[in-house]
Amino acid sequence: MINWIPGTYCSELLTVSLFRPGMGEFKVHRVRFFNYIPSGIRCVAYNNQSNRLAVSRTDGTVEIYNLSANYFQEKFFPGHESRSTEALCWAEGQRLFSAGLNGEIIEYDLQALNIKYAVDAFGGPIWSMTASPSGSQLLVGCEDGSVKLFQITPEKIEFERNFDRQKSRILSLSWHPSGTHIAAGSIDYISVFDVKSGSAIHKMMVDRQYMGVSKRKCIVWGVAFLSDGTVISVDSAGKVQFWDSATGTLAKSHLIANADVQSIAVAEQEDSFVVGTAEGTVFHFQLVPVASSSTEKQWVRTKPFQHHTHDVRTVAHSPTALISGGTDTHLVIRPLMEKVEVKNYDAALRKITFPHRRLISCSKKRQLLLFQFAHHLELWRLGSTVATGKNGDTLPLSKNAEHLLHLKTKGPENIICSCISPCGSWIACSTASRFFLYRLTYQHDNLSLKRVSKMPAFLRSAVQILFSEDSAKLFVASNQGSLHVGQLLEGRFRHLHTFQPQSGTVEAMCLLAVSPDGDWLAASGTSAGVHVYSVKHLKVFEYSIPGKQYTEWSRTVQKQGFHHLWLQRDTPITHISFHPKRPMHILLHDAYMFCIIDKSLPLPNDKTLLYNPLPPKSESDVVRRRTAHAFKISKIYKPLLFMDLLDEGTLVAVERPLDDIIAQLPPPIKKKKFGT
């Protein structure tokens, strides 16, 4: 479905000097009309073996972050309108499963980045799921009160048996570390099951009292079974409670919130745990000695954290950090400083809001931006100015930015990737089952669009799309590890060649880059390998061109290392490009910083200022050059989703202010403040 939407929307043109004579002065299109809202976070699951974090969102999207690589989002599975994920867990080492309200259990193919299979549990909507301590079994809790056990086989999962059915839905589950018992949270009670017999051996009734008033129902949102037999529960009455599973009695209760306590996660050593509340607060509990000389220990609430504005729907506990996510879309990683050995990436507090993959592409020739949303694309023409100014000036627009096209996809699948050609005449996008290519024609102020029919079936499930610099070729990375090369003719597509995956691997190529002359194509998957393809000769090379070795500048960086402040940044680089007229300049950015690296200048050491201000204009060029170093950094634009050169003297920066996102979310729980 195609909609043309009239009207103009304001952006800004700034003049910014980056950052010394010789580096030049840029006009910057400061764009803030990308109305992107990330989906809320529903579940997180930490994998201790691989140090990776799986995150599911309310639109069914699943993301995987590599905690060892500065929490980079290395993989993602696109969402689907019919998938509402309520549970997420790792099993059998590196296997990832999810379950949700459609009643299905899903396993993900972590190499091909698609769904491996889906199994109906036949218990209605699934509210909870957990893997056994050995990782060989899955347990799911269903709407009909059933607890179902599945055996994990090498290729699939197989239903094993039901446990005793309960009277209400099973909202939370936890295994005892020995694998002999499980705890299940429902409405108003907690059940303890014997795994061998499947029988419920205890039913512990939860107190409905909330601030002295009896509530109609008390929902047990989370349970955790400890080695000593203690069951910890969190519930809608704002309580954290400790139960003796051997006797089925309540041992201790903490009222910590005026709203639901919705999630709990325990450290592997069982010496601390974290809970999240509907008020946006995260509480840390630690097991500490009763007295300085005592061997007896007790659970104590030690630290509250307020990094969320809305419900904290899910938490995780890694060896060095507390992890939380919820309705406000933020993934927050708070380091436990007593567990962090070196002050580096691990010591930084992170708040990840935006995906690390590209949602924006640019037509430099026509000054166009293509924005990707879950189910549609928007095409905008940038504004322009005839004014000039000095560094820092905001220039008046002689022509405002214009919304040209609203392109909606049919069906329930989210868009995986999209791209506009540099000439602005082609748009390509892909979902899990369909690939779309459109031809755009411009006549004065009129735009017409035609879909290219009969696209090859092997282009489906593309994970990355890229056009050559001259817009004559289209490169498509499939989820099976192959790379397809096509020629773009007047209104049609012709397949030229397919580069098959190396060494029999089916690893999806998530990153693509093409050389300006279109002769070389670089691709990388998530295993850190880089393949370089000769588009001209249709051959494959490894790593470098043509010497197959690191450059002298790269070797200098490896030998000297980076500035300590650079290493302590809390966000990964999401885009790198090169100045077409200045081969010594590298342009890169993350969500909160734009940087130009001048390879002709010395690298900064720990004694120099990394974020150095501009030297006074009164200083001579000799003095200015003596005090300069290779890294020139600007933090004007944030959060920064996209930045690139439009031409030699013009940059485009796309920002998405967090306040704009929060303003469009449902209102948070109103909290009564002291004195009001």
XYZ file of C-alpha atoms in Angstrom:
676
model
C 0.000 0.000 0.000
C 1.394 3.411 -1.000
C 0.356 6.731 0.530
C 1.626 10.161 -0.496
C 1.408 12.497 2.479
C 1.492 16.240 1.754
C 2.876 18.850 4.072
C 6.255 20.071 5.244
C 8.111 19.418 8.467
C 10.841 21.520 10.005
C 14.471 20.553 10.404
C 17.554 22.643 11.120
C 20.670 23.538 9.176
C 23.685 24.307 11.322
C 27.166 25.442 10.476
C 29.707 23.469 12.469
C 33.479 23.578 12.231
C 34.986 20.086 12.482
C 37.581 20.813 13.685
C 40.675 22.642 12.461
C 42.072 24.231 9.321
C 42.357 21.429 6.791
C 39.455 19.457 8.217
C 37.001 22.020 6.952
C 33.681 23.490 7.913
C 30.452 21.549 7.441
C 26.839 22.426 7.028
C 24.827 19.947 9.082
C 21.224 18.952 8.404
C 19.936 18.362 11.947
C 16.938 16.067 11.453
C 14.463 15.321 14.245
C 11.381 14.140 12.343
C 12.127 10.386 12.396
C 9.173 9.487 14.612
C 10.572 6.099 15.623
C 9.393 4.503 18.876
C 11.154 1.300 20.007
C 8.948 -1.486 21.326
C 8.906 -2.117 25.068
C 11.085 -4.856 26.544
C 9.210 -7.931 27.759
C 11.907 -10.506 28.657
C 15.661 -10.802 29.106
C 17.679 -14.010 29.450
C 21.381 -14.132 30.335
C 23.656 -16.917 29.078
C 26.600 -17.364 31.434
C 28.480 -19.715 29.087
C 28.640 -17.331 26.147
C 28.229 -14.049 28.101
C 25.342 -13.059 25.859
C 21.990 -11.505 26.616
C 18.756 -12.290 24.768
C 16.068 -9.592 24.812
C 12.482 -9.903 23.564
C 10.250 -6.936 22.822
C 6.496 -6.501 22.797
C 6.341 -6.630 18.983
C 7.893 -10.111 18.958
C 11.404 -8.950 18.038
C 14.251 -10.862 19.732
C 17.728 -9.323 20.028
C 21.035 -10.823 21.165
C 23.727 -8.674 22.758
C 27.355 -9.707 23.119
C 28.351 -8.542 26.599
C 32.025 -9.248 25.859
C 31.941 -6.833 22.891
C 30.710 -3.677 24.630
C 27.120 -4.965 24.676
C 26.881 -4.820 20.887
C 23.587 -6.028 19.408
C 25.085 -8.678 17.146
C 21.898 -10.512 16.111
C 18.174 -9.913 15.880
C 15.055 -11.784 14.830
C 12.299 -9.601 13.327
C 8.946 -9.285 15.045
C 5.566 -10.590 13.954
C 2.086 -9.310 14.818
C 0.915 -12.736 16.040
C 3.885 -13.346 18.357
C 3.614 -11.953 21.873
C 6.634 -13.246 23.762
C 6.049 -13.841 27.482
C 9.064 -16.038 28.258
C 12.617 -16.411 26.986
C 15.348 -18.830 28.049
C 18.608 -20.470 27.011
C 19.012 -24.263 27.102
C 21.548 -26.872 26.007
C 24.277 -24.253 26.109
C 23.661 -22.066 23.067
C 20.041 -22.858 22.157
C 17.459 -20.092 22.548
C 13.724 -20.629 23.106
C 10.737 -18.344 23.525
C 7.051 -18.850 24.308
C 4.044 -16.591 24.317
C 0.339 -15.962 24.201
C -0.164 -17.776 20.886
C 0.556 -21.004 22.806
C 3.682 -21.917 20.836
C 7.246 -22.706 21.881
C 9.777 -21.346 19.373
C 13.439 -22.237 18.871
C 15.653 -19.757 17.041
C 18.366 -20.604 14.526
C 21.247 -18.453 15.752
C 23.239 -18.915 12.544
C 20.572 -18.317 9.903
C 18.784 -15.741 12.083
C 15.325 -17.185 11.566
C 12.832 -19.352 13.424
C 13.930 -22.974 13.392
C 10.477 -24.357 14.283
C 7.413 -23.720 16.442
C 5.603 -26.299 18.615
C 2.082 -25.911 20.044
C 2.033 -26.781 23.759
C -1.774 -27.336 23.708
C -2.340 -25.504 26.982
C -3.543 -22.158 25.669
C -1.421 -19.020 26.081
C 1.996 -19.686 27.650
C 2.916 -17.309 30.478
C 6.193 -18.771 31.753
C 9.057 -21.029 30.707
C 12.330 -22.210 32.214
C 15.091 -24.662 31.327
C 16.257 -27.384 33.709
C 19.627 -26.908 35.446
C 21.145 -29.482 33.076
C 19.676 -27.645 30.088
C 18.131 -30.822 28.685
C 14.476 -30.094 29.556
C 11.999 -27.249 29.141
C 9.125 -26.462 31.466
C 6.217 -24.222 30.421
C 3.332 -22.785 32.423
C 0.027 -22.345 30.595
C -3.266 -20.465 30.777
C -5.216 -23.644 31.584
C -3.208 -24.233 34.781
C -1.038 -26.959 33.292
C 2.713 -27.302 33.736
C 4.211 -29.181 30.798
C 7.618 -30.837 30.545
C 9.459 -31.103 27.210
C 12.624 -33.038 26.406
C 15.177 -31.179 24.301
C 16.488 -33.397 21.486
C 19.337 -32.502 19.084
C 16.918 -31.272 16.419
C 13.703 -30.326 18.216
C 11.759 -30.635 21.479
C 9.419 -33.482 22.414
C 6.518 -33.408 24.869
C 7.227 -35.632 27.872
C 4.345 -35.208 30.351
C 2.029 -32.924 32.332
C 2.329 -32.104 36.022
C -0.725 -31.873 38.277
C -3.010 -29.229 36.818
C -3.644 -26.148 38.960
C -6.785 -23.998 39.229
C -5.331 -20.861 37.607
C -2.750 -19.864 35.014
C 0.935 -20.523 35.747
C 2.624 -17.124 35.656
C 6.122 -17.998 36.868
C 8.375 -21.053 37.146
C 11.722 -21.937 38.701
C 13.735 -25.166 39.037
C 15.570 -26.178 42.167
C 19.295 -26.272 41.214
C 19.313 -30.041 41.800
C 16.545 -30.491 39.229
C 14.361 -32.500 41.643
C 11.663 -29.883 42.374
C 10.076 -26.851 40.789
C 8.162 -23.851 42.113
C 5.242 -22.402 40.169
C 3.595 -19.049 40.827
C -0.120 -18.593 40.136
C -2.865 -16.273 41.335
C -3.016 -16.281 45.166
C -0.669 -19.250 45.675
C 2.670 -20.928 44.923
C 2.897 -24.656 44.146
C 5.920 -26.853 44.755
C 6.129 -29.922 42.485
C 8.147 -33.112 42.661
C 9.652 -33.441 39.172
C 9.875 -37.236 39.229
C 6.200 -37.812 40.047
C 4.780 -34.564 38.667
C 2.728 -34.163 41.845
C 2.195 -30.951 43.812
C 3.598 -31.513 47.316
C 2.907 -28.023 48.741
C 0.561 -25.141 48.024
C 1.613 -21.912 49.740
C -1.118 -19.264 49.919
C 0.040 -15.693 49.329
C -1.262 -12.921 51.594
C -3.610 -10.603 49.696
C -3.004 -7.747 52.143
C -1.688 -4.659 50.391
C -0.925 -1.609 52.547
C -3.402 -2.917 55.130
C -6.181 -3.506 52.592
C -7.201 -6.925 51.256
C -6.901 -7.042 47.479
C -9.191 -9.127 45.309
C -6.298 -11.146 43.859
C -2.569 -11.466 44.417
C -0.564 -12.366 41.298
C 2.758 -14.153 41.837
C 4.759 -12.594 39.006
C 8.070 -14.308 39.754
C 9.613 -17.149 41.762
C 13.204 -18.252 42.391
C 14.143 -21.631 43.904
C 17.429 -21.596 45.870
C 19.732 -24.506 46.726
C 18.821 -24.444 50.434
C 15.151 -24.983 49.581
C 14.103 -21.358 49.949
C 11.575 -20.077 47.410
C 11.615 -16.323 46.813
C 8.451 -14.833 45.341
C 7.488 -11.379 44.042
C 3.854 -10.363 43.646
C 1.257 -7.752 42.783
C 0.949 -6.730 46.450
C 4.393 -5.117 46.295
C 6.072 -7.855 48.336
C 9.218 -9.937 48.198
C 8.630 -13.075 50.270
C 10.807 -15.988 51.421
C 9.234 -19.458 51.774
C 10.449 -22.718 53.277
C 9.638 -25.251 50.550
C 10.118 -28.213 52.902
C 7.305 -27.104 55.223
C 5.375 -24.839 52.873
C 5.508 -21.903 55.298
C 6.354 -18.223 54.978
C 9.702 -17.341 56.562
C 10.032 -13.623 55.859
C 8.288 -10.849 53.968
C 9.457 -7.463 52.622
C 6.993 -4.808 51.451
C 9.122 -2.831 48.971
C 6.698 -1.070 46.612
C 3.297 0.560 46.363
C 2.731 -1.341 43.113
C 3.476 -4.735 41.560
C 6.889 -6.330 41.923
C 7.042 -7.913 38.472
C 10.357 -9.710 38.056
C 13.210 -11.421 39.880
C 16.622 -12.838 38.963
C 19.210 -14.521 41.217
C 22.997 -14.513 40.833
C 24.577 -17.856 39.983
C 26.360 -17.869 43.373
C 23.008 -17.220 45.124
C 24.539 -14.401 47.161
C 22.416 -11.639 45.633
C 19.269 -11.098 43.603
C 17.513 -8.271 41.789
C 13.820 -7.388 41.469
C 11.943 -4.886 39.305
C 8.758 -2.990 40.138
C 5.898 -1.329 38.257
C 7.100 2.003 39.681
C 10.272 1.783 37.587
C 12.515 0.966 40.567
C 15.066 -1.854 40.661
C 16.033 -3.241 44.092
C 19.182 -5.187 44.901
C 19.144 -7.758 47.739
C 22.349 -9.271 49.123
C 23.101 -12.114 51.514
C 25.173 -10.600 54.322
C 26.361 -11.808 57.769
C 24.019 -11.034 60.693
C 27.044 -9.753 62.628
C 30.661 -9.077 61.694
C 31.897 -12.243 63.398
C 28.854 -14.402 62.602
C 28.598 -17.202 60.043
C 24.827 -16.807 59.967
C 23.579 -14.746 57.034
C 20.399 -12.942 56.131
C 18.894 -11.295 53.059
C 19.105 -7.500 53.171
C 17.810 -4.951 50.673
C 20.945 -2.932 49.970
C 20.416 -0.663 46.966
C 17.460 0.839 45.073
C 18.018 2.143 41.528
C 15.702 4.422 39.544
C 16.832 4.248 35.913
C 13.380 3.586 34.420
C 10.336 5.807 34.022
C 7.833 2.945 33.609
C 7.267 -0.702 34.609
C 10.348 -2.902 34.944
C 8.929 -6.018 33.320
C 12.075 -8.152 33.421
C 15.497 -8.402 35.111
C 18.663 -10.482 34.811
C 21.764 -10.892 36.967
C 25.154 -11.381 35.301
C 28.351 -11.966 37.332
C 29.202 -8.252 37.115
C 25.936 -6.365 36.493
C 22.222 -5.971 37.142
C 20.190 -5.872 33.933
C 16.645 -4.543 33.574
C 14.113 -3.659 30.883
C 10.501 -2.645 30.567
C 7.816 -0.450 29.111
C 10.043 2.616 28.670
C 12.001 0.620 26.002
C 15.367 1.067 27.787
C 17.709 -1.832 28.399
C 19.690 -0.778 31.481
C 22.925 -2.471 32.556
C 24.166 -1.300 35.947
C 27.628 -2.640 36.848
C 28.311 -4.061 40.297
C 31.471 -2.099 41.008
C 32.680 -4.564 43.622
C 32.662 -7.247 40.885
C 34.405 -5.190 38.175
C 38.161 -5.723 38.180
C 39.272 -3.105 35.646
C 37.754 0.298 34.938
C 36.884 -0.233 31.289
C 33.733 -1.032 29.303
C 32.440 -3.238 32.139
C 32.446 -0.307 34.569
C 30.097 1.888 32.543
C 26.382 2.285 33.242
C 24.545 1.654 29.993
C 21.097 2.602 28.831
C 20.466 1.038 25.426
C 17.369 2.409 23.716
C 17.891 2.121 19.976
C 18.807 -0.884 17.821
C 22.407 -1.053 16.654
C 21.293 -1.995 13.141
C 20.552 0.604 10.488
C 17.009 1.996 10.238
C 17.983 4.940 8.020
C 19.532 5.116 4.560
C 20.393 8.109 2.426
C 20.306 9.176 -1.216
C 23.139 11.672 -1.423
C 22.408 12.720 -4.990
C 18.796 13.722 -4.312
C 19.220 14.655 -0.607
C 16.690 12.022 0.504
C 16.333 10.005 3.725
C 14.537 6.651 3.940
C 13.220 5.778 7.403
C 12.394 2.168 8.337
C 9.553 1.344 10.745
C 8.107 -2.054 11.689
C 5.506 -2.141 8.901
C 6.199 0.834 6.648
C 8.872 3.048 5.110
C 8.918 6.844 4.912
C 10.790 8.856 2.281
C 11.751 12.458 3.056
C 13.478 15.193 1.095
C 15.819 17.336 3.181
C 15.359 21.079 3.460
C 17.780 23.564 1.950
C 19.191 27.022 2.587
C 20.940 29.749 0.640
C 22.232 31.457 3.783
C 25.774 31.325 5.120
C 27.081 31.697 8.645
C 29.870 31.145 11.101
C 30.560 28.172 13.351
C 27.532 27.261 15.507
C 24.986 29.319 13.562
C 21.528 27.943 12.816
C 20.745 28.820 9.208
C 17.194 29.687 8.074
C 15.664 27.183 5.672
C 14.625 28.521 2.284
C 12.809 25.220 1.717
C 11.540 22.929 4.475
C 11.975 19.174 4.647
C 9.222 17.366 2.765
C 7.518 14.028 3.387
C 7.342 12.392 -0.047
C 6.222 8.809 0.450
C 4.611 6.417 2.940
C 5.157 2.839 1.769
C 3.284 0.208 3.796
C 3.949 -3.540 3.618
C 1.140 -6.084 3.749
C 1.002 -8.941 6.244
C 1.998 -9.445 9.886
C 5.791 -9.624 9.412
C 8.097 -6.782 10.436
C 10.476 -5.272 7.920
C 13.957 -6.726 8.419
C 16.044 -4.323 6.329
C 15.692 -1.577 3.746
C 17.795 0.731 1.593
C 17.504 3.570 -0.928
C 19.977 3.821 -3.794
C 22.468 6.723 -3.863
C 20.722 8.114 -6.954
C 17.334 7.953 -5.205
C 15.709 5.921 -7.988
C 15.446 2.563 -6.195
C 14.058 1.384 -2.846
C 14.487 -2.195 -1.621
C 13.190 -3.858 1.539
C 12.685 -7.352 2.900
C 10.519 -9.262 5.383
C 10.943 -12.869 6.500
C 9.061 -14.190 3.450
C 9.059 -11.423 0.823
C 11.516 -9.134 -0.992
C 10.385 -5.842 -2.523
C 12.122 -3.645 -5.106
C 10.626 -0.351 -6.291
C 11.587 2.023 -9.099
C 11.080 5.743 -8.382
C 10.680 8.363 -11.104
C 10.908 12.101 -10.460
C 9.327 14.709 -12.716
C 9.693 18.202 -11.250
C 7.785 17.984 -7.939
C 5.920 14.801 -8.875
C 7.023 11.357 -7.733
C 5.836 8.070 -9.223
C 6.645 4.605 -7.954
C 6.425 1.171 -9.572
C 7.100 -2.194 -7.993
C 9.459 -4.524 -9.843
C 7.629 -7.817 -10.377
C 8.943 -11.379 -10.486
C 11.836 -10.944 -8.081
C 13.826 -14.188 -7.502
C 12.546 -16.290 -4.586
C 16.087 -16.699 -3.177
C 16.132 -12.995 -2.213
C 13.553 -13.617 0.536
C 14.651 -13.340 4.168
C 17.393 -10.886 3.285
C 19.203 -9.623 6.367
C 21.108 -6.811 4.653
C 20.625 -4.793 1.438
C 23.113 -2.440 -0.218
C 23.356 -0.540 -3.508
C 26.580 0.216 -5.342
C 27.764 3.822 -5.406
C 26.641 4.247 -9.026
C 23.242 2.612 -8.224
C 23.797 0.061 -11.010
C 24.092 -3.000 -8.751
C 22.155 -4.385 -5.806
C 23.792 -6.585 -3.146
C 21.587 -8.806 -0.972
C 22.812 -10.873 1.990
C 20.566 -13.853 2.694
C 20.050 -15.514 6.060
C 21.747 -18.655 4.710
C 25.154 -17.009 4.326
C 25.026 -16.404 0.567
C 25.477 -13.016 -1.117
C 23.485 -12.208 -4.244
C 24.583 -9.653 -6.832
C 22.049 -8.159 -9.218
C 22.124 -5.594 -12.002
C 19.559 -2.792 -12.019
C 18.242 -1.946 -15.440
C 15.446 0.404 -16.445
C 12.607 -0.852 -14.259
C 13.884 -4.412 -13.847
C 16.357 -6.603 -11.950
C 18.800 -9.124 -13.463
C 20.598 -11.668 -11.276
C 24.338 -11.682 -11.996
C 25.947 -13.978 -9.436
C 25.640 -15.607 -6.019
C 28.626 -15.913 -3.690
C 28.069 -19.091 -1.711
C 28.959 -19.243 2.010
C 32.488 -20.263 2.862
C 33.413 -23.654 4.332
C 29.856 -24.926 4.384
C 28.714 -22.387 6.975
C 25.187 -20.972 6.969
C 26.082 -17.918 9.025
C 24.084 -14.870 7.972
C 26.154 -11.893 6.794
C 24.870 -9.008 8.924
C 27.258 -6.289 7.724
C 27.940 -5.192 4.143
C 30.178 -2.499 2.654
C 30.991 -1.778 -0.988
C 33.976 0.139 -2.341
C 33.293 3.467 -4.109
C 34.199 1.967 -7.490
C 31.838 -0.968 -6.911
C 34.568 -3.564 -7.525
C 34.899 -4.850 -3.966
C 32.283 -6.038 -1.500
C 33.092 -6.716 2.173
C 30.792 -8.848 4.336
C 30.907 -9.996 7.929
C 28.829 -12.293 10.100
C 28.778 -12.530 13.876
C 31.860 -14.746 14.186
C 34.121 -11.712 13.552
C 35.346 -13.065 10.210
C 35.516 -10.668 7.252
C 35.173 -11.808 3.652
C 36.105 -9.574 0.724
C 34.546 -10.347 -2.646
C 35.742 -9.175 -6.046
C 32.535 -8.104 -7.771
C 34.484 -7.533 -10.976
C 36.070 -10.988 -11.082
C 33.468 -12.783 -8.929
C 36.084 -14.169 -6.520
C 36.508 -14.194 -2.752
C 39.419 -12.867 -0.729
C 40.065 -12.844 3.004
C 40.553 -9.617 4.943
C 42.569 -6.983 3.072
C 42.946 -5.537 -0.396
C 45.288 -6.137 -2.080
C 48.134 -6.792 0.345
C 46.056 -8.975 2.690
C 47.555 -7.338 5.747
C 46.813 -4.541 8.209
C 47.808 -1.022 7.208
C 50.674 0.755 8.925
C 48.193 3.021 10.766
C 46.278 -0.017 12.061
C 49.509 -1.532 13.325
C 50.319 1.731 15.127
C 46.913 1.640 16.821
C 47.438 -1.972 17.880
C 50.868 -1.152 19.291
C 50.011 2.074 21.142
C 46.397 1.380 22.078
C 43.522 3.812 22.495
C 43.047 6.593 25.031
C 41.589 5.305 28.331
C 38.523 7.551 28.003
C 37.846 6.111 24.560
C 37.914 2.629 26.057
C 35.461 3.637 28.782
C 32.722 4.736 26.367
C 29.454 2.975 27.110
C 28.068 2.657 23.555
C 29.432 0.777 20.526
C 30.284 2.417 17.211
C 27.316 1.921 14.875
C 28.608 3.435 11.614
C 31.963 4.087 9.922
C 32.532 5.878 6.614
C 35.372 7.622 4.773
C 35.680 11.121 3.368
C 35.722 10.803 -0.444
C 38.130 13.721 -0.923
C 40.283 13.213 2.172
C 41.582 9.623 2.365
C 43.221 10.239 5.754
C 39.866 10.985 7.434
C 37.652 8.325 9.009
C 34.124 9.334 10.070
C 32.346 7.330 12.749
C 29.650 7.691 15.376
C 27.754 6.016 18.176
C 24.517 7.124 19.828
C 26.122 10.035 21.703
C 29.245 11.036 19.791
C 30.405 11.904 16.272
C 34.123 11.590 15.559
C 36.528 12.308 12.721
C 39.837 10.459 12.971
C 42.671 12.157 11.081
C 45.293 9.490 10.421
C 47.892 12.143 9.602
C 47.951 13.291 13.232
C 49.429 11.462 16.251
C 47.192 9.272 18.395
C 46.233 10.776 21.768
C 47.862 9.257 24.842
C 46.418 9.107 28.342
C 48.102 12.391 29.301
C 46.306 14.416 26.616
C 42.706 15.623 26.549
C 40.649 13.276 24.403
C 37.643 15.598 24.202
C 39.798 18.634 23.513
C 38.207 22.018 22.760
C 39.016 23.990 19.640
C 42.302 25.919 20.041
C 41.930 29.714 20.070
C 41.837 31.243 16.585
C 44.619 33.607 17.673
C 47.047 30.682 17.855
C 49.243 30.060 14.840
C 48.732 27.011 12.650
C 52.025 25.616 13.980
C 50.852 25.801 17.609
C 47.392 24.505 16.733
C 48.887 21.518 14.925
C 51.335 20.769 17.759
C 48.501 20.501 20.302
C 46.194 18.562 17.969
C 45.711 14.806 17.872
C 43.915 12.372 15.581
C 40.536 12.249 17.365
C 38.129 15.163 16.801
C 34.890 14.549 18.715
C 31.540 16.329 18.800
C 28.776 15.574 21.297
C 26.290 18.137 19.986
C 23.945 15.536 18.473
C 22.246 12.917 20.666
C 20.811 10.408 20.648
C 22.326 10.018 17.200
C 20.724 7.348 15.023
C 22.418 8.258 11.743
C 25.172 10.537 10.482
C 26.902 10.613 7.129
C 28.342 12.888 4.472
C 25.971 14.170 1.811
C 28.797 15.862 -0.049
C 32.262 17.167 0.705
C 30.976 20.006 2.867
C 27.608 18.761 4.139
C 26.622 16.290 6.857
C 23.220 14.895 7.770
C 22.515 13.956 11.397
C 19.320 12.187 12.491
C 18.499 12.518 16.195
C 15.682 10.959 18.236
C 15.261 12.840 21.544
C 14.323 10.487 24.371
C 11.741 12.923 25.735
C 9.794 12.598 22.481
C 9.641 8.820 22.939
C 8.608 8.974 26.614
C 5.855 11.466 25.732
C 4.251 8.890 23.408
C 4.327 5.988 25.889
C 1.430 5.129 28.228
C 1.572 7.216 31.426
C 3.607 5.639 34.248
C 2.151 4.825 37.645
C 1.627 8.051 39.547
C 3.824 8.050 42.631
C 2.939 10.032 45.740
C 5.875 12.189 46.760
C 6.753 13.224 50.302
C 4.969 16.383 51.402
C 2.279 16.278 48.697
